[in-house]
PDB file of C-alpha atoms in Angstrom:
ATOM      1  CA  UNK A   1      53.783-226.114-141.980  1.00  0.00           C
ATOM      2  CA  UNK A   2      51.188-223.615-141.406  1.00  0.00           C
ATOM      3  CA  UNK A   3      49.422-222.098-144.640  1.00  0.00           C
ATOM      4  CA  UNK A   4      46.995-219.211-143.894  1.00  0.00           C
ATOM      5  CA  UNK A   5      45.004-218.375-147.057  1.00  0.00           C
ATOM      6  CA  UNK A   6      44.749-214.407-147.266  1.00  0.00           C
ATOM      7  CA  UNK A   7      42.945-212.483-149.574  1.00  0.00           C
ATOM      8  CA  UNK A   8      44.462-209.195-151.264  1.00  0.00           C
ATOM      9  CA  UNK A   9      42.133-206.272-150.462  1.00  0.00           C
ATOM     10  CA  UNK A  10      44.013-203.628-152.235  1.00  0.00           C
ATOM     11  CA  UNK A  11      48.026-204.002-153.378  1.00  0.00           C
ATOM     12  CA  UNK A  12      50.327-202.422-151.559  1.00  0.00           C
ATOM     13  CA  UNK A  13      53.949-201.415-151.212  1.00  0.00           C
ATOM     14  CA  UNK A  14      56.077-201.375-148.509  1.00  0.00           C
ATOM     15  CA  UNK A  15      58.915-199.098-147.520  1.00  0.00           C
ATOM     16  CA  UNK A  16      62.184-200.982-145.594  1.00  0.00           C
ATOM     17  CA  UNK A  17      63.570-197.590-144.549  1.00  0.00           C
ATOM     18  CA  UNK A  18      61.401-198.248-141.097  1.00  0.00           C
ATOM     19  CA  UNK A  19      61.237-201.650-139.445  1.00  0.00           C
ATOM     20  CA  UNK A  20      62.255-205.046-140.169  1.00  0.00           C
ATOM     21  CA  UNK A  21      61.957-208.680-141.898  1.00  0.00           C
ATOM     22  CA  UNK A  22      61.318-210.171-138.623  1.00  0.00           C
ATOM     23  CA  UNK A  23      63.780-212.922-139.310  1.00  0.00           C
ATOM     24  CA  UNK A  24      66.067-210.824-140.271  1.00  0.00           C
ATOM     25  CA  UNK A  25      66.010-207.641-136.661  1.00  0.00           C
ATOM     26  CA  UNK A  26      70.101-206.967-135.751  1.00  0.00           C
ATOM     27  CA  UNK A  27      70.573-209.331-132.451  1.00  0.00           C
ATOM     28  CA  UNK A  28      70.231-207.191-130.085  1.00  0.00           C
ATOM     29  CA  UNK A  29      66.959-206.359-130.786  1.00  0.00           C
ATOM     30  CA  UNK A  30      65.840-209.843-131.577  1.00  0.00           C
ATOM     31  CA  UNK A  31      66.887-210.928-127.980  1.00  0.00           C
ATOM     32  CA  UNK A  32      63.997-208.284-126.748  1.00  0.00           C
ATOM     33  CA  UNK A  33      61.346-209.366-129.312  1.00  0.00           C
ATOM     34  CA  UNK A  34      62.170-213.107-129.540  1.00  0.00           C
ATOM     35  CA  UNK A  35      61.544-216.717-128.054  1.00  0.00           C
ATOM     36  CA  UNK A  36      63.425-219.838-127.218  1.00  0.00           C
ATOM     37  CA  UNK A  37      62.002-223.106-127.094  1.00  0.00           C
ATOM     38  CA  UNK A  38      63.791-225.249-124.403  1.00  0.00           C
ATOM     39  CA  UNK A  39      63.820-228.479-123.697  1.00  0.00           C
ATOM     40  CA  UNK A  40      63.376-228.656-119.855  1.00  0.00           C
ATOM     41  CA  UNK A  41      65.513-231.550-117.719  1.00  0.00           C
ATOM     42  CA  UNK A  42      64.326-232.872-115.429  1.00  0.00           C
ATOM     43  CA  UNK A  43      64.737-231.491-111.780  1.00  0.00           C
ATOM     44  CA  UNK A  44      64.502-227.641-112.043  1.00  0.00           C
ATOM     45  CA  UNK A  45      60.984-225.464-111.792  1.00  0.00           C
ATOM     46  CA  UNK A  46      59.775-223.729-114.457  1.00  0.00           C
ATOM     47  CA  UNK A  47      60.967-220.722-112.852  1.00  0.00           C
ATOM     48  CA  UNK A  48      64.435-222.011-112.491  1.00  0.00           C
ATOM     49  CA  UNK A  49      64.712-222.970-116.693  1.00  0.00           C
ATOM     50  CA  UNK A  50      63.234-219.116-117.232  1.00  0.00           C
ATOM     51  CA  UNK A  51      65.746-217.379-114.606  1.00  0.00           C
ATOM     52  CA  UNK A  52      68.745-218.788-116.595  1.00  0.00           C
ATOM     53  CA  UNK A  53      67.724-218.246-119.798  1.00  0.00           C
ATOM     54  CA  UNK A  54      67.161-214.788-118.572  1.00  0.00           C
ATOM     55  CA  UNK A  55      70.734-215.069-117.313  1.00  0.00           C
ATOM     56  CA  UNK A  56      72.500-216.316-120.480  1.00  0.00           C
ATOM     57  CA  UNK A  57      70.918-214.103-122.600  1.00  0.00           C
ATOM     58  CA  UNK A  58      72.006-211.344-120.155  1.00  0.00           C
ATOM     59  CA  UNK A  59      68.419-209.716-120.640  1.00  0.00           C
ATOM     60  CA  UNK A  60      66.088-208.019-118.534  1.00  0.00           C
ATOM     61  CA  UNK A  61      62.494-210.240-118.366  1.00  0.00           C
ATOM     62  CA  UNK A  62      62.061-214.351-119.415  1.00  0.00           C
ATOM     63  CA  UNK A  63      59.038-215.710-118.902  1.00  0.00           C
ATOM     64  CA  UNK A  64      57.786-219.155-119.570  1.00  0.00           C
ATOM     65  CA  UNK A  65      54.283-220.573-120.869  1.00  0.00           C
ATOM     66  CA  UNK A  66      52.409-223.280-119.688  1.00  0.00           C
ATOM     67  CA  UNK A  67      54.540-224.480-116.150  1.00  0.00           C
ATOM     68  CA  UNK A  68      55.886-227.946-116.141  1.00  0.00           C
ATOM     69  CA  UNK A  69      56.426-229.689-112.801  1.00  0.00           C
ATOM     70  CA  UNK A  70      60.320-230.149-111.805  1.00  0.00           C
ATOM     71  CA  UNK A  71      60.592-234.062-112.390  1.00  0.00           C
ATOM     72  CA  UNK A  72      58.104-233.325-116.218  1.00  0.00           C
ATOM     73  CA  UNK A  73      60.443-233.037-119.111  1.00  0.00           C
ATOM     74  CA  UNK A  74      59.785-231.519-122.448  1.00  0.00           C
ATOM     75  CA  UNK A  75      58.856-228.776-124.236  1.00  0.00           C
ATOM     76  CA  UNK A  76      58.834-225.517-122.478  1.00  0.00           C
ATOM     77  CA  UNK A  77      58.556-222.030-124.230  1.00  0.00           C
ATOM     78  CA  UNK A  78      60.272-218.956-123.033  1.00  0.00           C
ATOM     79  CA  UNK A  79      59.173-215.738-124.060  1.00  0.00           C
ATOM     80  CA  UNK A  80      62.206-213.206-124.201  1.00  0.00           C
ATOM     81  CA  UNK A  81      61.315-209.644-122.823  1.00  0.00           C
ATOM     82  CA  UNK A  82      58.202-207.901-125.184  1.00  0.00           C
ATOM     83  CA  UNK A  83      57.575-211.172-126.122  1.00  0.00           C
ATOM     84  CA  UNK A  84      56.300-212.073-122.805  1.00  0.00           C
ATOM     85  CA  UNK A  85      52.755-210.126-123.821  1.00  0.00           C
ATOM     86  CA  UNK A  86      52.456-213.237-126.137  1.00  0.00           C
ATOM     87  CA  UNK A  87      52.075-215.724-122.757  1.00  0.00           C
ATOM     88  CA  UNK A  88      48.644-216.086-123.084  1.00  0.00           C
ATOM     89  CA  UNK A  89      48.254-216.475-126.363  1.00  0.00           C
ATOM     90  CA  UNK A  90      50.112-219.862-125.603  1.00  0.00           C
ATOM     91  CA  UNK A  91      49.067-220.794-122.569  1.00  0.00           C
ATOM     92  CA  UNK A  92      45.729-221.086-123.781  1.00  0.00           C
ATOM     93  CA  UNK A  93      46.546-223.846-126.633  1.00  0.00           C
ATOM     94  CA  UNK A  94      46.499-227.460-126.293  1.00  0.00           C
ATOM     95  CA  UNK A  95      49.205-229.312-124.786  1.00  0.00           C
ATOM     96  CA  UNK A  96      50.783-232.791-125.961  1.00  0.00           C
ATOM     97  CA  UNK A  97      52.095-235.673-123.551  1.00  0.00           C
ATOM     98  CA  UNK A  98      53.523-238.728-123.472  1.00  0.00           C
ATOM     99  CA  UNK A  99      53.363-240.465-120.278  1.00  0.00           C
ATOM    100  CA  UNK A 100      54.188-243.991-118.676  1.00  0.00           C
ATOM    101  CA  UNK A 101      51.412-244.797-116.281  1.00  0.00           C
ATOM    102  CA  UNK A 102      51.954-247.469-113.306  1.00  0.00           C
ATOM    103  CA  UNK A 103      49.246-249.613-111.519  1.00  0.00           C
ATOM    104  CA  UNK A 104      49.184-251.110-108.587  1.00  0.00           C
ATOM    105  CA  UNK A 105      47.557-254.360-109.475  1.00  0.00           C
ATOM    106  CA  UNK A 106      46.871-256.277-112.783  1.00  0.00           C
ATOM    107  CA  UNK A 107      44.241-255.506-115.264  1.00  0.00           C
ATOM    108  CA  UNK A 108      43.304-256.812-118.226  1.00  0.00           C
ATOM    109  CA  UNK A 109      43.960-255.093-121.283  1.00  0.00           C
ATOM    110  CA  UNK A 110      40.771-255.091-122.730  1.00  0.00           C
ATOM    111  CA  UNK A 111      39.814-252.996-119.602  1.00  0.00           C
ATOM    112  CA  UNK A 112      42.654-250.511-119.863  1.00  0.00           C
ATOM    113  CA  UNK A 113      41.447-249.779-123.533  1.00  0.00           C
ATOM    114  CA  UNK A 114      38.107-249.215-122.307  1.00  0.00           C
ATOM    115  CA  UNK A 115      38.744-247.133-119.690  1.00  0.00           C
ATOM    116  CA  UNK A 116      41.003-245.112-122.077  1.00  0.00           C
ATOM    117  CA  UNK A 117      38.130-244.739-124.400  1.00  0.00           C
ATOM    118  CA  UNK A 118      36.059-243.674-121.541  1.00  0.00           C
ATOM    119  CA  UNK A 119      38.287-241.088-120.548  1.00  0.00           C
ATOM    120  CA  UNK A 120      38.450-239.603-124.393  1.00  0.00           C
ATOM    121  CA  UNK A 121      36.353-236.545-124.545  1.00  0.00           C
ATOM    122  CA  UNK A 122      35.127-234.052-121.822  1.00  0.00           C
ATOM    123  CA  UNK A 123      35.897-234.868-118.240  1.00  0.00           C
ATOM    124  CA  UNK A 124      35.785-233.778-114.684  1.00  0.00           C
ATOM    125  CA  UNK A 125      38.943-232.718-113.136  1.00  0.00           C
ATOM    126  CA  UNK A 126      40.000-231.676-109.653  1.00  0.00           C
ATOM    127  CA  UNK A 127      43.674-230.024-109.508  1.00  0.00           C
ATOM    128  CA  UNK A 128      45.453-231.925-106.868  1.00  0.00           C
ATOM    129  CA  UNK A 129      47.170-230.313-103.482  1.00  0.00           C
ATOM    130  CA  UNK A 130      49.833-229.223-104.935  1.00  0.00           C
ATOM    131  CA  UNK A 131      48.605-226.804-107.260  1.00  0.00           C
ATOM    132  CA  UNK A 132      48.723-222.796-107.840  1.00  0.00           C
ATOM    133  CA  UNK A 133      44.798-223.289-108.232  1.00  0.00           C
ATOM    134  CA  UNK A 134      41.588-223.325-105.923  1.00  0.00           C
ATOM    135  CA  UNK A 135      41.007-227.196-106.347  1.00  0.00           C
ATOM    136  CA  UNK A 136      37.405-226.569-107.525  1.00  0.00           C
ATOM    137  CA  UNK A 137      35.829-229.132-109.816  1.00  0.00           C
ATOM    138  CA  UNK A 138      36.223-228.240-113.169  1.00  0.00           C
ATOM    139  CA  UNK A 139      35.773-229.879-117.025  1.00  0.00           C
ATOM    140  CA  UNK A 140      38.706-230.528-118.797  1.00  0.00           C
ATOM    141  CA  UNK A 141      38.786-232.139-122.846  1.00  0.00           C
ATOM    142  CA  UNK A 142      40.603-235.147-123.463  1.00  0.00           C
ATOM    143  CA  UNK A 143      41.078-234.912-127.450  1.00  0.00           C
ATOM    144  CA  UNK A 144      42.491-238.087-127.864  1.00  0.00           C
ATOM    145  CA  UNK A 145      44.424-240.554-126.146  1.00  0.00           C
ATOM    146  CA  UNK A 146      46.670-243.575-127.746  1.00  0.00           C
ATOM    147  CA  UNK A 147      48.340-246.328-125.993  1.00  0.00           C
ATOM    148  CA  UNK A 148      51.537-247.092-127.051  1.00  0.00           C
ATOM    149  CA  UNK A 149      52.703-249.787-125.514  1.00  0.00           C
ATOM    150  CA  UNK A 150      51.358-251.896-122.632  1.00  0.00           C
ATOM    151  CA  UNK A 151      54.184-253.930-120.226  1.00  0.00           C
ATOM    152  CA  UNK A 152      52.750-255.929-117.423  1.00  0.00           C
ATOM    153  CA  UNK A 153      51.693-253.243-115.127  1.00  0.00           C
ATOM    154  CA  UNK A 154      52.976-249.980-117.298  1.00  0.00           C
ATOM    155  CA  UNK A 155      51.283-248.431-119.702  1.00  0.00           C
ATOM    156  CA  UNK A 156      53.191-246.070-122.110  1.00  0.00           C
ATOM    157  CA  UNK A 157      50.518-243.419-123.524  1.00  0.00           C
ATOM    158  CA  UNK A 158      50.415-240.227-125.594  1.00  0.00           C
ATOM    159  CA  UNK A 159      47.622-238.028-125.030  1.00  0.00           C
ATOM    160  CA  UNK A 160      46.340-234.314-126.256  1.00  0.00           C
ATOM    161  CA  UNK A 161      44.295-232.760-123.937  1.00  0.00           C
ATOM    162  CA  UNK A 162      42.802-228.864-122.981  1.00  0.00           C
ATOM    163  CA  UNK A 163      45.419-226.330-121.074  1.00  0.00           C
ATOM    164  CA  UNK A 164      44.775-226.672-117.942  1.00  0.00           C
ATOM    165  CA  UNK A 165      44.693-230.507-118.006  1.00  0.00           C
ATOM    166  CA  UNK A 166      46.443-232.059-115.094  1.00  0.00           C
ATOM    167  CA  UNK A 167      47.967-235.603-116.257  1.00  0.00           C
ATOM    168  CA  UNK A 168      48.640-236.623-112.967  1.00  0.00           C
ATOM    169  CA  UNK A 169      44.841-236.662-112.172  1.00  0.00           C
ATOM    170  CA  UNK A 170      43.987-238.548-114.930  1.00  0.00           C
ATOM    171  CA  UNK A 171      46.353-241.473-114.059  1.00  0.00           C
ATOM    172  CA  UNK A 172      45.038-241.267-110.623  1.00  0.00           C
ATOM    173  CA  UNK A 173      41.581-241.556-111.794  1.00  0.00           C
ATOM    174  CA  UNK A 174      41.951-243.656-114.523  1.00  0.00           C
ATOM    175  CA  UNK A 175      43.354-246.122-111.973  1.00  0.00           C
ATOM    176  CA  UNK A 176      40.545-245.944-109.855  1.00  0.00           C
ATOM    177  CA  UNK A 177      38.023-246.540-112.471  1.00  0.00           C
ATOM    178  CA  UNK A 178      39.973-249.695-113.170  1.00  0.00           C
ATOM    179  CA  UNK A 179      39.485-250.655-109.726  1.00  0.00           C
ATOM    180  CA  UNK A 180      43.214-250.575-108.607  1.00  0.00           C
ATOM    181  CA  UNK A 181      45.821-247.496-107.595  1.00  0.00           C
ATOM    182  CA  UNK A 182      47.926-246.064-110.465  1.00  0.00           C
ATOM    183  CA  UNK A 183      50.517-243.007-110.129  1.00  0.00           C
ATOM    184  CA  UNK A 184      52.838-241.139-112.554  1.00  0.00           C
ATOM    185  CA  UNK A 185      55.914-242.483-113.485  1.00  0.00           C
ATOM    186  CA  UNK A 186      57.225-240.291-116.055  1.00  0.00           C
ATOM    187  CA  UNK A 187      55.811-237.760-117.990  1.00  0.00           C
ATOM    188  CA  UNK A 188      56.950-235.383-120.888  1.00  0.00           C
ATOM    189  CA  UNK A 189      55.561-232.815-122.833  1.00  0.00           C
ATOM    190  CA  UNK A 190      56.082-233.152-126.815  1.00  0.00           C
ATOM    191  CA  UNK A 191      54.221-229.993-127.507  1.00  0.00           C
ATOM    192  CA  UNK A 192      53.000-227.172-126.526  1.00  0.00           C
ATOM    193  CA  UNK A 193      50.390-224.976-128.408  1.00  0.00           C
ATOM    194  CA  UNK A 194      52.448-224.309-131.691  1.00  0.00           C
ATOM    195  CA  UNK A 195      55.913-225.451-130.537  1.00  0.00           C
ATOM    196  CA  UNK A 196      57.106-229.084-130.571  1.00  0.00           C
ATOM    197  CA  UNK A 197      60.067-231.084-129.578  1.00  0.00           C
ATOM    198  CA  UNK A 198      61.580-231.052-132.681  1.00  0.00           C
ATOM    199  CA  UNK A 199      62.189-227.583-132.597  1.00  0.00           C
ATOM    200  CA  UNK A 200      63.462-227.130-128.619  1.00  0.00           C
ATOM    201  CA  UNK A 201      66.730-226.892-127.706  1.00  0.00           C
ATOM    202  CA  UNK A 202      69.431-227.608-124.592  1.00  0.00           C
ATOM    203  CA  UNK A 203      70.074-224.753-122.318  1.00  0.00           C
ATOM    204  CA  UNK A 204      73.556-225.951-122.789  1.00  0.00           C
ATOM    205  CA  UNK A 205      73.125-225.364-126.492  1.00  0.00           C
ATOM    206  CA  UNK A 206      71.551-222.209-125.908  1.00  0.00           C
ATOM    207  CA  UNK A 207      74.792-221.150-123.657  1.00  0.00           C
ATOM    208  CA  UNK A 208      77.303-222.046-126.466  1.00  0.00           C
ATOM    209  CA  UNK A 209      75.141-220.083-129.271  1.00  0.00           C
ATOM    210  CA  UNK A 210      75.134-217.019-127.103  1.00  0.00           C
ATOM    211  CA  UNK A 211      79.118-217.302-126.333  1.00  0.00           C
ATOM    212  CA  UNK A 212      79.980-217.881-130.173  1.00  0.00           C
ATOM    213  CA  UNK A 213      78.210-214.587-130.776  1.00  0.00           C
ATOM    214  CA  UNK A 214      79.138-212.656-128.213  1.00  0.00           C
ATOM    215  CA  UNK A 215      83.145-214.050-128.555  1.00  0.00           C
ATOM    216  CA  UNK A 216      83.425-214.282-132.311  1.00  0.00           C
ATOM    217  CA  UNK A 217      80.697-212.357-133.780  1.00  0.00           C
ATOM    218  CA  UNK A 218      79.055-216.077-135.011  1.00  0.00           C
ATOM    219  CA  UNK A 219      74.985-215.285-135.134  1.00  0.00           C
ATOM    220  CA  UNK A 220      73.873-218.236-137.261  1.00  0.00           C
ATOM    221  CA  UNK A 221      74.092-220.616-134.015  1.00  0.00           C
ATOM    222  CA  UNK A 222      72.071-218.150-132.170  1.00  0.00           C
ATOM    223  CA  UNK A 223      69.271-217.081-134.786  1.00  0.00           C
ATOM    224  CA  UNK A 224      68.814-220.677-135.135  1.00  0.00           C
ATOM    225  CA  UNK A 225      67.211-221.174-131.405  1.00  0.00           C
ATOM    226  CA  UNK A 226      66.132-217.298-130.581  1.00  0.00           C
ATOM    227  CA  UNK A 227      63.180-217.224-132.682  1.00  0.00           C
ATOM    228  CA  UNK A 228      61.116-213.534-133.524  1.00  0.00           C
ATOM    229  CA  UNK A 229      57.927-213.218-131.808  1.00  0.00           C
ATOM    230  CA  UNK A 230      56.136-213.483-134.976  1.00  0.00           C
ATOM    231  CA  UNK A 231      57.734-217.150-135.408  1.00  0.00           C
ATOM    232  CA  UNK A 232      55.232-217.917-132.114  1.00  0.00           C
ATOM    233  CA  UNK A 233      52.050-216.367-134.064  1.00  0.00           C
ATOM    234  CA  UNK A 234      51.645-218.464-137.410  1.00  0.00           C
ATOM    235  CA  UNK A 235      48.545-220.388-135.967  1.00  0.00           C
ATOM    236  CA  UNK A 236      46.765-217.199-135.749  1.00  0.00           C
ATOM    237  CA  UNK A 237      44.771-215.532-138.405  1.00  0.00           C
ATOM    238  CA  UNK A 238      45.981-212.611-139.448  1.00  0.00           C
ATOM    239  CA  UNK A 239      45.135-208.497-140.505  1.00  0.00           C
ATOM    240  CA  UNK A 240      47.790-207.356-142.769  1.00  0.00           C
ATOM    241  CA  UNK A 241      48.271-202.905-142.693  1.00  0.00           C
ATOM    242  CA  UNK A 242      49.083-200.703-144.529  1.00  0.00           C
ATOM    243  CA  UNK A 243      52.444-199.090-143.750  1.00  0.00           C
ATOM    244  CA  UNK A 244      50.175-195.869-143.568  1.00  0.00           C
ATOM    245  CA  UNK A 245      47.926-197.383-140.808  1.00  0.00           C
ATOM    246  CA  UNK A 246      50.703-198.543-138.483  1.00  0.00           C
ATOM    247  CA  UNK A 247      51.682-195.860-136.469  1.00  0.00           C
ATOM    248  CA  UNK A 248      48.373-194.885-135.332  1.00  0.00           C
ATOM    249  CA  UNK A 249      47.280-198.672-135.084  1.00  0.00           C
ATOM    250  CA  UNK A 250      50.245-198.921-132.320  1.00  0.00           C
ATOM    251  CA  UNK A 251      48.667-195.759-131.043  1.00  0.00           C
ATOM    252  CA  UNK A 252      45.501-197.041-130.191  1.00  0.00           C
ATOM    253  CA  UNK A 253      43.860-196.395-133.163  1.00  0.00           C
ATOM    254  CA  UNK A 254      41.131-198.611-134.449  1.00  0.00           C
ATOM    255  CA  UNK A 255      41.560-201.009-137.504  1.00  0.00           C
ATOM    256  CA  UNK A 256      39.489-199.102-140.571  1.00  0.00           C
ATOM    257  CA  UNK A 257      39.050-200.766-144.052  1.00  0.00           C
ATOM    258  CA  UNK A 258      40.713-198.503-145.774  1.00  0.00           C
ATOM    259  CA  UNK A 259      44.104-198.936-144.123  1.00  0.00           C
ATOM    260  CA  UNK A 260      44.311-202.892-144.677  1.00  0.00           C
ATOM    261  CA  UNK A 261      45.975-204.843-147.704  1.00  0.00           C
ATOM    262  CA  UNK A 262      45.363-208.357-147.118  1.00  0.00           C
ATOM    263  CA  UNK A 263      43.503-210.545-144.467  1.00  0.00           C
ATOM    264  CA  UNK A 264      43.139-214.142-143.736  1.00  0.00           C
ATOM    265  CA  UNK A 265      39.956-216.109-144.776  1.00  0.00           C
ATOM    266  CA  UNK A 266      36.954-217.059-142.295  1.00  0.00           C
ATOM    267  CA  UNK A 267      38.062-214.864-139.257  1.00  0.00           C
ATOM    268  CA  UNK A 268      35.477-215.741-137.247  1.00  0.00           C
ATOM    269  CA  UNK A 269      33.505-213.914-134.449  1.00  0.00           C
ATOM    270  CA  UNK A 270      35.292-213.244-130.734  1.00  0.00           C
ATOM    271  CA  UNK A 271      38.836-215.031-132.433  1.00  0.00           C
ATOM    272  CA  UNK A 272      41.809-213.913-131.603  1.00  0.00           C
ATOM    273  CA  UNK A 273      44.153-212.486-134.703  1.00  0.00           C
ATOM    274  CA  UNK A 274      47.396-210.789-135.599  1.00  0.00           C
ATOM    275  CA  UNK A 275      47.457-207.612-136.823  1.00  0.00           C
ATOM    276  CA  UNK A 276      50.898-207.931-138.728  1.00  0.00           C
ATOM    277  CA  UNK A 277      52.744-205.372-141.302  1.00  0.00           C
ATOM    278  CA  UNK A 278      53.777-206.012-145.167  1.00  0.00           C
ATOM    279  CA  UNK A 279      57.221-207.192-144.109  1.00  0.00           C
ATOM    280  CA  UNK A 280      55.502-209.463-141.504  1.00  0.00           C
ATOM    281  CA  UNK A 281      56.203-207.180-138.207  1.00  0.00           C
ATOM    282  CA  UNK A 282      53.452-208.284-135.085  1.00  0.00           C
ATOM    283  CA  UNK A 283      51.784-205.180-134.401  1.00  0.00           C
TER     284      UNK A 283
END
C-alpha cells in the first residue's frame, strides 16, 4: 500500500453537490475516466488487447502503456478514454520481468552468476531490428536481477530494469559475454510502473463484468476491474485544492498558496505531482 504523508496547510471543507468520490463516479462516466489492468495472452499485439477492450467497453479511445511483444505475457495497462493523458505518466516507470533464458552451450554456474552481477546496474543497450526505435546506442539501468532457478541450459530469472529496457537484448548479450548464444524463451511482465499481476484481469473476465451490468444492472463485477484514473496516480505526490481554486486551476490558472489545503511532504524540484481535490478528484 502506498502512504503519502501530507501536511494540512489550512482545513478545509468540501461541498459534494459538484463532483465525485472517485471510487464512487455513476458507470458511465467511470468507463471515460477509468483504467483496466489486463493480463495480456499470449499471441495478440498490444494494439490488438487495446482495440477490444475498446470494443467491449463499447467506448470511444483505449490506449495501452508500455507495448508488450505478441508472444510476452503479463501485465498490460489500458487507459480508458481521458485517462489516456495519464500514458506517460506510466510509461515512464520501471517495468518488472520474469524471464526463462536459453543457451546454446553449457556454462558453469558460477559464471552465469557473475555475468548476472555484471549486468546489474547501468548498461549499454541497442534496440534490436524489430523495434519502433532508431537502434542508436543508448544506457539502460538494470536495478536488480535474481536468478531463480537454473536447469541445465535454462535459466529462470526475474529482473527490474528502466522503461525502455529491451529483455531480449540482454539475453542476447548476456549470452555472448558468457561466450556462447542465448535467446528468449519466454518472457512475462509482473509489473508495470504501479500496477502488478495481482491486480490484472482476463479480457474474458472483463467481457462477463461488462455483460452482467449492462444485462442485469450488476456493477460490483465491473467496478472491481475498471479502476478511476486516480487509482493509477497513488505513487505520485500530491497538491490537494481548495474547492474554490478548482475551476480556474482546470482553466489554466496557476497553483497560488492561498487556494491549497494539504500537500505531500518533500516534493522535490522538476517532479512530477497530482494536483487532486478534497474528495480525491485528479485535476
Amino acid at each position: 500500500m502506498i502512504f503519502l504523508e501530507l501536511i494540512t496547510l489550512e482545513e478545509s471543507e468540501t461541498n459534494y453537490e459538484y463532483g465525485n468520490d472517485p471510487y464512487k463516479r455513476p458507470m458511465e462516466e467511470l468507463l471515460k475516466n477509468g483504467l483496466v489492468i489486463i493480463d495480456k495472452p499470449s499471441g495478440p499485439t498490444s494494439h490488438e488487447v487495446s482495440s477490444w477492450v475498446k470494443r467491449i467497453l463499447n467506448i470511444d479511445l483505449a490506449g495501452h502503456a508500455g507495448t508488450l511483444d505478441p508472444k510476452v505475457t503479463g501485465v498490460l495497462p489500458i487507459a480508458l478514454e481521458n485517462t489516456a493523458k495519464c500514458i506517460p505518466i506510466w510509461h515512464a516507470l520501471p517495468k518488472e520481468y520474469v524471464c526463462l533464458m536459453y543457451l546454446h552451450r553449457d556454462a558453469k554456474e558460477e559464471d552465469i552468476y557473475n555475468i548476472f552481477k555484471e549486468f546489474t546496474g547501468r548498461i549499454l543497450q541497442r534496440p534490436p531490428l524489430k523495434s519502433a526505435v532508431k537502434r542508436s546506442l543508448r544506457i539502460r539501468k538494470i536495478y536488480n536481477m535474481d536468478i531463480l532457478e537454473i536447469e541445465g541450459r535454462e535459466i529462470l530469472f526475474k529482473v527490474r530494469c528502466q522503461s525502455g529496457t529491451y529483455i531480449r537484448t540482454l539475453v542476447k548479450n548476456m549470452g555472448e559475454a558468457l561466450g556462447t548464444l542465448a535467446h528468449m524463451q519466454e518472457l512475462r511482465r509482473i509489473k508495470s510502473g504501479p500496477f502488478g499481476e495481482e491486480e490484472a484481469f482476463y479480457l474474458q473476465d472483463l467481457k462477463d463484468a461488462y455483460v452482467f451490468w449492462k444485462e442485469d444492472g450488476e456493477e460490483e463485477y465491473l467496478r472491481n476491474i475498471v479502476k478511476p484514473l486516480e487509482y493509477g496516480l497513488k505513487h505520485l505526490k500530491k497538491v490537494v485544492i481548495k474547492d474554490s481554486a478548482v475551476d480556474a486551476i482546470c482553466h489554466g490558472a496557476d497553483v497560488y498558496l492561498k487556494g491549497i489545503s494539504k500537500i505531500s511532504k518533500g516534493i522535490g524540484a522538476n517532479e512530477i505531482i497530482l494536483i487532486e481535490t478534497l474528495k480525491g478528484e485528479s485535476v
